[in-house]
Amino acid sequence: MSAEVVLFWIMATTATAGGFGMLISKKSVHSALWLALTMISLALLYVAQGAAFLGVVQVVVYTGAVMMLFLFVLMIIGVDSAEVLVETLQGQRVLAILAAVGFAALLIGGFARSMPGEPIGLAQVDAASGGNVRAIAFSLFSDYVMIFELTAALLITATIGALVLAYRERLGEHRTQRDLSRDRFRSGEDPGPLPAPGTYARHNAVDTPALLPDGSLATNSVPSPMIARGTVRPIDVAAAEEVRQIAEGKDL
Amino acid sequence: MIVSAELVASEALVPQAATGIFEFSWLLVVLPLLSALVLILFGSQLGRFAPWLGVASMGVITVIGLLLFFAMISLPVSDRLIIDSIYEWFAVGDFVVPVALQLDPLSMSFVLLVTIVGALIHVYSVSYMSHDPNQSRFFAYMNFFVAAMLLLVLADNYLLLYVGWEGVGLASYLLIGFWQYKPSAAAAAKKAFIVNRVGDLGLALSVMVMVFVFGGVTFELIDTEIGSAPSWVPLVLGLLLLLAACGKSAQFPLQSWLLDAMEGPTPVSALIHAATMVTAGVYLVVRSADIYELSNFASNAVLVVALISLLMGAVIGAAKDDIKKVLAGSTMSQIGYMMVAAALGPIGLVFAIFHLITHGFFKSNMFLGAGSVMHALHDEVNMRRYGALRKVMLLTFLTFGAGYLAILGVPPFAGFFSKDSIVEAAFSESLFVGALTTLGAGLTGYYMTRLFVMTFFGKPRWPKDSHPHESGPLMTVPMILLALGSVFAGVVLYSGKRFEQWLEPVTGFIEPVLPFPKLWLEVMLISVVFLGAAIAVWQYRSVSATTPEKVSVLTKAARADLYGDKFNESVLMRPGWSLSESLARFDTHGVDGVVNAVGATAKFTSWRLRRLQTGYIRSYAMFVAVSMVVLMGILVLVLQA
Amino acid sequence: MSADAYLTLAGVLFSIGLAGVMLRRNSIVAFMSIELMLNAANLVFVTAARYWGVIDGQIAAFIVMVVAAAEVVIGLAIIVTIYRTRNSASDDAPNLLRW
């Protein structure tokens, strides 16, 4: 029972759990986090297999950059977009699961035993170059330099592509502050700033709505994500009564 | 049924090459052809001169024909077979077909008949067709017909004969349907052509058999080789040639077109459907006499067909009120006589041609007379509206009368000699055949008298304002000349056995042997004819202006052409029609159905298949995954096996 | 230890990723499933490198990571653009190329 075996089984479990978690999470942010778990487990597995450099790169680049990129985009798009679990296409779910299971069976049954016997191990290769990093460096910059250059070009292209895609051309004239202000007054709505939360209330927390003179809630005094999340503090009925009395000029 | 009697020694003909005047015999065919071409192309420019061009070419032809005839007479008998080779048409290995003209007594007789009668009818047509706007086209067609007919009789091989055969068929079609705007004329032309075609099939097949068996088609070759051919060859050839002759000569069972052919102008009926084209069948049979001699069955078939046609034509002609149709039925009957004679072999072949020539004269004479009568009464053809025309059209009456007496066989008119000779030959063959021909003679007497009486005697039944009058000289002179032929041709040709000796080298001649004295025959014939005439005179002493409805079954049948058309329709036309209809149905529903079904299937499958294009990436991914699983599964299985 | 287990794990992870692509409607989550598949492939590469005792497998895995990074950049940019036009990140929205 070597250390590697133990490590493998623990990491394998977490990786698989992360995969399933990603698969069945309702909220997309949770899926991203489960995937991050899987990736870190895989990083450890890489290290266990003698690819130390790769393991570090996995954590730094893949988990640290790529997954963070995913999370940023999720936040741009909106974290509250929950997905309905009802499938619109007929038979899609059944067939998909069947296909996936079948595929797994084939892969495992057909190819899992394609590398029989003991692995040769990377000790010699590493020793010949003076370490894992050096071994990779020597190979990358001599045998695979063309691929390296091409990948570099690919990265540059990707950057430019992202710039192009994200670029939004200004379709109309630049609206100055004067324009915005004039529109605000012309629209007929209340041009004043939004009421601060907690006005006329005993509490000035952000999640407490302000009360209008007649005792009803001023919904525009609380940030709308809070309303969407349902975390607005309910008003105190006694306090509302008190407010009404004050408004009517009665002394407390 | 060929009676083997003593063979009169006949001199064998030795083929000669064409020299002197005979080298120009090709003009006979080419000149009318050229004038036809000129008339077709430049007819409108020629205007009033156009008909005279047609007449002129006929005149030149006649002169050339006479010159050739006199040249031939001056030759010794054994030299009277001249082959004028013009060029070689084509050669396929050993099979060589020349374009060459054969001048011998048989073809010369036809040449004279066609050119003389043809020229006279052309002159007649100048006056008859003077009111027609398309005269140049008419004369072009007539000249073309003469060219084709002469090619037919002058050809020295069956294939060239076939060219002329087709040519006269085409000319007949064009001329019957000359007044194209008349639907009845167009239908009649079509009918004639189609029925002719059936006969042409026989001729074509016989040419094929000849090529197959003999490797050549010249008369010379066939006549020499037929003796050594397998026994089926004369039989098959005889029957096929009979089929061809029936088509052209309107014999049973291909007779239905002749009566309808009367839709064409009367000169056409006179020239083509009386004197020349319809006799081409007889020419064919006589020319192929060597073939028929070798097959009893074929000769008997000709005899049977001829007898049926003889009686059928007479019966039909006896019931028709249309003067031209009576004459057409008469033609059919008379050709039956000629075919009877031809079928009897060497005892009758000469008489067949003899009767053909005399018939050419008196029948075309009568047709021209009928044309004259029609012209006088504004193209009326119904004899029930004629009557007492002898008082107004004396010349027509006299010339027609000459033809009438000739066809009846009254001595010394032409028909007496020719027809009596045929009856004689018939009796020498068998009493039954002789009896039938005698019956035919009686019927001829009946219907011709009926026609004559209804047209020229009795009370006038024509409308008061018609004012019939005699025709002009351009019409009457040809009629007179032909009438003279009707009167004298018989005497001239028969006396001294002139004609027999003339024609004998080609056909051979055996003197017929009668079982009873010849005088009895003549007396019997005259009495039978007189009896028929008397019945007709008595029946038609008063003629009703409208066709009587209550008539005997036979009359009704005769009026319907003895149901010949009905038979053709029900046995031939309707099955063919339903066949083509079913094929058309098969095409629309079957073939089109299959094609449409292919299209519909494609549409159906694509309608279903397009559902796969859901637009969702995940369904596409699923397809990829499923196919991957399947393929990999197969791969794994194969690898493990 | 032997390579079988690693390969099996890689197969399982790959299938999970495949199922994710087919089942999840949120485009970003589907994209993440593709990333999972790439990771599974990387695992196979590394296992093979160790098995055969050559460094080339690790190099391959490295290149795959780089390419995956580039791909993520573009892919997410596209998703953001679609979101801007459609106002929805659901996979069901961009379905115009349907029958």
Coordinates of C-alpha atoms in Angstrom, one line a residue, chain A:
Chain A
M1 CA 0.0 0.0 0.0
S2 CA 2.3 2.8 -1.2
A3 CA 1.7 6.4 -0.7
E4 CA 0.9 6.8 -4.3
V5 CA -2.0 4.4 -4.2
V6 CA -3.5 6.1 -1.2
L7 CA -3.1 9.5 -2.8
F8 CA -4.6 8.2 -6.0
W9 CA -7.7 6.8 -4.4
I10 CA -8.4 10.0 -2.5
M11 CA -7.7 12.2 -5.4
A12 CA -9.7 10.0 -7.7
T13 CA -12.7 10.2 -5.4
T14 CA -12.5 14.0 -5.2
A15 CA -12.0 14.4 -8.8
T16 CA -15.0 12.2 -9.7
A17 CA -17.1 14.0 -7.0
G18 CA -16.1 17.3 -8.5
G19 CA -17.1 16.1 -11.9
F20 CA -20.5 14.9 -10.8
G21 CA -21.0 18.0 -8.7
M22 CA -20.3 20.2 -11.8
L23 CA -22.8 18.1 -13.7
I24 CA -25.7 18.4 -11.4
S25 CA -25.4 21.8 -9.8
K26 CA -28.4 24.0 -10.3
K27 CA -26.4 27.2 -9.8
S28 CA -23.6 27.8 -12.4
V29 CA -21.2 29.3 -9.9
H30 CA -21.4 26.1 -7.9
S31 CA -20.6 24.1 -11.0
A32 CA -17.5 26.3 -11.5
L33 CA -16.4 25.6 -8.0
W34 CA -16.8 21.9 -8.3
L35 CA -14.8 22.0 -11.5
A36 CA -12.0 23.8 -9.7
L37 CA -12.0 21.1 -7.1
T38 CA -11.6 18.5 -9.9
M39 CA -8.7 20.4 -11.4
I40 CA -6.8 20.7 -8.2
S41 CA -7.2 17.0 -7.6
L42 CA -5.8 16.4 -11.1
A43 CA -2.9 18.7 -10.3
L44 CA -2.0 16.5 -7.4
L45 CA -2.3 13.4 -9.5
Y46 CA 0.1 14.9 -12.0
V47 CA 2.6 15.5 -9.3
A48 CA 2.1 12.0 -8.1
Q49 CA 3.0 10.8 -11.6
G50 CA 6.3 12.7 -11.7
A51 CA 5.0 15.7 -13.6
A52 CA 5.8 18.3 -11.0
F53 CA 6.0 21.2 -13.3
L54 CA 2.8 20.3 -15.0
G55 CA 1.0 20.0 -11.7
V56 CA 2.0 23.5 -10.7
V57 CA 1.1 24.8 -14.1
Q58 CA -2.3 23.2 -13.8
V59 CA -3.0 25.0 -10.6
V60 CA -1.6 28.3 -11.7
V61 CA -2.9 28.5 -15.2
Y62 CA -5.9 26.2 -15.4
T63 CA -7.4 26.6 -12.0
G64 CA -6.1 30.1 -11.3
A65 CA -6.6 31.7 -14.6
V66 CA -9.0 29.8 -16.7
M67 CA -11.5 29.0 -13.9
M68 CA -11.4 32.5 -12.7
L69 CA -12.1 33.7 -16.2
F70 CA -15.2 31.5 -16.1
L71 CA -16.3 33.0 -12.9
F72 CA -15.8 36.5 -14.1
V73 CA -17.9 35.8 -17.1
L74 CA -20.5 34.2 -14.9
M75 CA -20.7 37.3 -12.9
I76 CA -21.0 39.5 -16.0
I77 CA -23.8 37.4 -17.3
G78 CA -25.6 37.2 -14.0
V79 CA -25.3 34.8 -11.2
D80 CA -29.0 34.6 -10.6
S81 CA -29.7 32.9 -13.9
A82 CA -30.8 29.6 -12.7
E83 CA -31.5 26.9 -15.1
V84 CA -34.7 25.0 -15.3
L85 CA -34.0 21.3 -15.0
V86 CA -36.8 20.2 -17.2
E87 CA -35.4 19.2 -20.5
T88 CA -37.1 20.6 -23.6
L89 CA -35.9 18.1 -26.1
Q90 CA -37.6 14.7 -26.1
G91 CA -35.4 11.8 -25.3
Q92 CA -32.4 13.9 -25.0
R93 CA -31.7 13.2 -21.4
V94 CA -32.1 9.4 -21.8
L95 CA -30.0 9.1 -24.8
A96 CA -27.4 11.4 -23.4
I97 CA -27.0 9.4 -20.3
L98 CA -27.0 6.2 -22.3
A99 CA -24.3 7.6 -24.6
A100 CA -22.2 8.8 -21.8
V101 CA -22.4 5.5 -19.9
G102 CA -21.8 3.5 -23.0
F103 CA -18.8 5.7 -23.8
A104 CA -17.4 5.2 -20.4
A105 CA -17.9 1.5 -20.7
L106 CA -16.1 1.4 -24.0
L107 CA -13.3 3.5 -22.9
I108 CA -12.7 1.5 -19.8
G109 CA -13.4 -1.8 -21.3
G110 CA -11.5 -1.2 -24.4
F111 CA -8.6 0.9 -23.5
A112 CA -8.0 0.8 -19.8
R113 CA -5.7 -2.2 -20.1
S114 CA -3.7 -0.8 -23.0
M115 CA -0.7 -0.1 -20.8
P116 CA 0.0 -3.3 -19.0
G117 CA 2.9 -3.8 -16.7
E118 CA 4.9 -1.5 -14.6
P119 CA 5.5 2.0 -15.8
I120 CA 9.1 2.9 -16.7
G121 CA 9.0 6.1 -14.8
L122 CA 10.5 9.4 -15.4
A123 CA 13.4 9.2 -13.0
Q124 CA 16.0 8.5 -15.7
V125 CA 14.8 11.2 -18.0
D126 CA 14.7 13.7 -15.3
A127 CA 18.2 12.7 -14.1
A128 CA 19.6 13.0 -17.6
S129 CA 18.5 16.6 -17.9
G130 CA 18.9 17.6 -14.3
G131 CA 15.3 17.9 -13.1
N132 CA 11.8 17.7 -14.5
V133 CA 11.7 21.4 -15.5
R134 CA 14.9 21.1 -17.4
A135 CA 13.8 18.0 -19.1
I136 CA 10.7 19.7 -20.3
A137 CA 12.7 22.8 -21.3
F138 CA 15.2 20.9 -23.3
S139 CA 12.6 19.0 -25.2
L140 CA 10.3 21.9 -25.7
F141 CA 12.9 24.2 -27.2
S142 CA 14.6 21.7 -29.4
D143 CA 12.3 19.0 -30.6
Y144 CA 9.0 20.8 -30.3
V145 CA 10.1 24.4 -30.9
M146 CA 7.8 24.7 -34.0
I147 CA 4.8 23.7 -31.9
F148 CA 5.9 26.1 -29.3
E149 CA 6.1 29.0 -31.7
L150 CA 2.7 28.1 -33.2
T151 CA 1.1 28.0 -29.8
A152 CA 2.5 31.4 -29.0
A153 CA 1.0 32.8 -32.2
L154 CA -2.2 31.1 -31.2
L155 CA -2.2 32.9 -27.9
I156 CA -1.7 36.2 -29.6
T157 CA -4.4 35.5 -32.0
A158 CA -6.7 34.6 -29.2
T159 CA -6.0 37.9 -27.4
I160 CA -6.7 39.9 -30.5
G161 CA -9.8 37.9 -31.1
A162 CA -11.1 38.5 -27.7
L163 CA -10.5 42.2 -28.1
V164 CA -12.4 42.2 -31.4
L165 CA -15.3 40.3 -30.0
A166 CA -15.7 42.4 -26.9
Y167 CA -15.4 45.7 -28.7
R168 CA -18.6 47.6 -28.8
E169 CA -18.8 50.3 -31.3
R170 CA -20.4 53.4 -30.3
L171 CA -23.7 53.4 -32.2
G172 CA -24.9 56.8 -31.3
E173 CA -23.4 60.2 -30.3
H174 CA -21.5 60.5 -27.1
R175 CA -24.1 61.7 -24.5
T176 CA -22.7 64.4 -22.3
Q177 CA -23.8 65.0 -18.8
R178 CA -26.0 67.8 -20.0
D179 CA -27.8 65.3 -22.3
L180 CA -28.3 62.8 -19.4
S181 CA -29.5 65.5 -17.1
R182 CA -32.0 66.9 -19.6
D183 CA -33.4 63.5 -20.3
R184 CA -33.8 62.8 -16.6
F185 CA -35.9 65.9 -16.2
R186 CA -37.8 65.4 -19.4
S187 CA -38.9 61.8 -18.5
G188 CA -41.3 63.1 -15.9
E189 CA -40.1 60.8 -13.2
D190 CA -38.8 62.0 -9.9
P191 CA -35.5 63.7 -10.8
G192 CA -34.2 63.6 -7.4
P193 CA -31.8 61.0 -6.0
L194 CA -33.2 57.7 -4.6
P195 CA -34.2 57.8 -1.0
A196 CA -31.7 56.4 1.4
P197 CA -32.6 53.3 3.2
G198 CA -33.7 53.7 6.7
T199 CA -35.1 57.2 6.4
Y200 CA -37.9 57.8 8.8
A201 CA -36.9 54.5 10.4
R202 CA -35.2 53.6 13.5
H203 CA -32.6 51.5 11.7
N204 CA -30.3 52.7 9.0
A205 CA -29.2 49.3 7.7
V206 CA -28.9 48.9 3.9
D207 CA -31.4 46.1 4.0
T208 CA -34.1 48.1 5.8
P209 CA -36.5 49.8 3.4
A210 CA -37.5 53.4 3.9
L211 CA -41.1 54.2 4.7
L212 CA -43.2 56.6 2.7
P213 CA -45.3 59.2 4.6
D214 CA -48.3 57.0 4.4
G215 CA -46.5 54.0 5.9
S216 CA -45.9 51.9 2.8
L217 CA -42.5 50.7 1.7
A218 CA -40.4 52.7 -0.6
T219 CA -39.1 49.9 -2.8
N220 CA -36.5 52.0 -4.5
S221 CA -34.7 52.6 -1.3
V222 CA -33.3 49.1 -1.2
P223 CA -30.9 47.6 -3.8
S224 CA -32.8 45.5 -6.2
P225 CA -30.6 42.4 -5.9
M226 CA -31.7 42.3 -2.4
I227 CA -35.3 42.3 -3.4
A228 CA -34.6 39.6 -5.9
R229 CA -32.8 37.5 -3.3
G230 CA -35.6 38.1 -0.9
T231 CA -33.3 39.4 1.9
V232 CA -35.2 42.6 2.6
R233 CA -35.9 43.1 6.3
P234 CA -39.6 43.3 7.0
I235 CA -40.8 46.4 8.6
D236 CA -41.8 46.6 12.2
V237 CA -45.5 47.1 12.4
A238 CA -45.3 49.0 15.6
A239 CA -42.7 51.3 14.1
A240 CA -45.0 51.9 11.2
E241 CA -47.8 52.9 13.5
E242 CA -45.4 55.2 15.3
V243 CA -44.5 56.8 12.1
R244 CA -48.1 57.4 11.2
Q245 CA -48.7 59.0 14.5
I246 CA -45.7 61.3 14.1
A247 CA -46.9 62.2 10.7
E248 CA -50.3 63.1 12.0
G249 CA -48.6 65.4 14.4
K250 CA -49.3 63.5 17.5
D251 CA -46.8 63.7 20.1
L252 CA -45.1 60.4 21.1

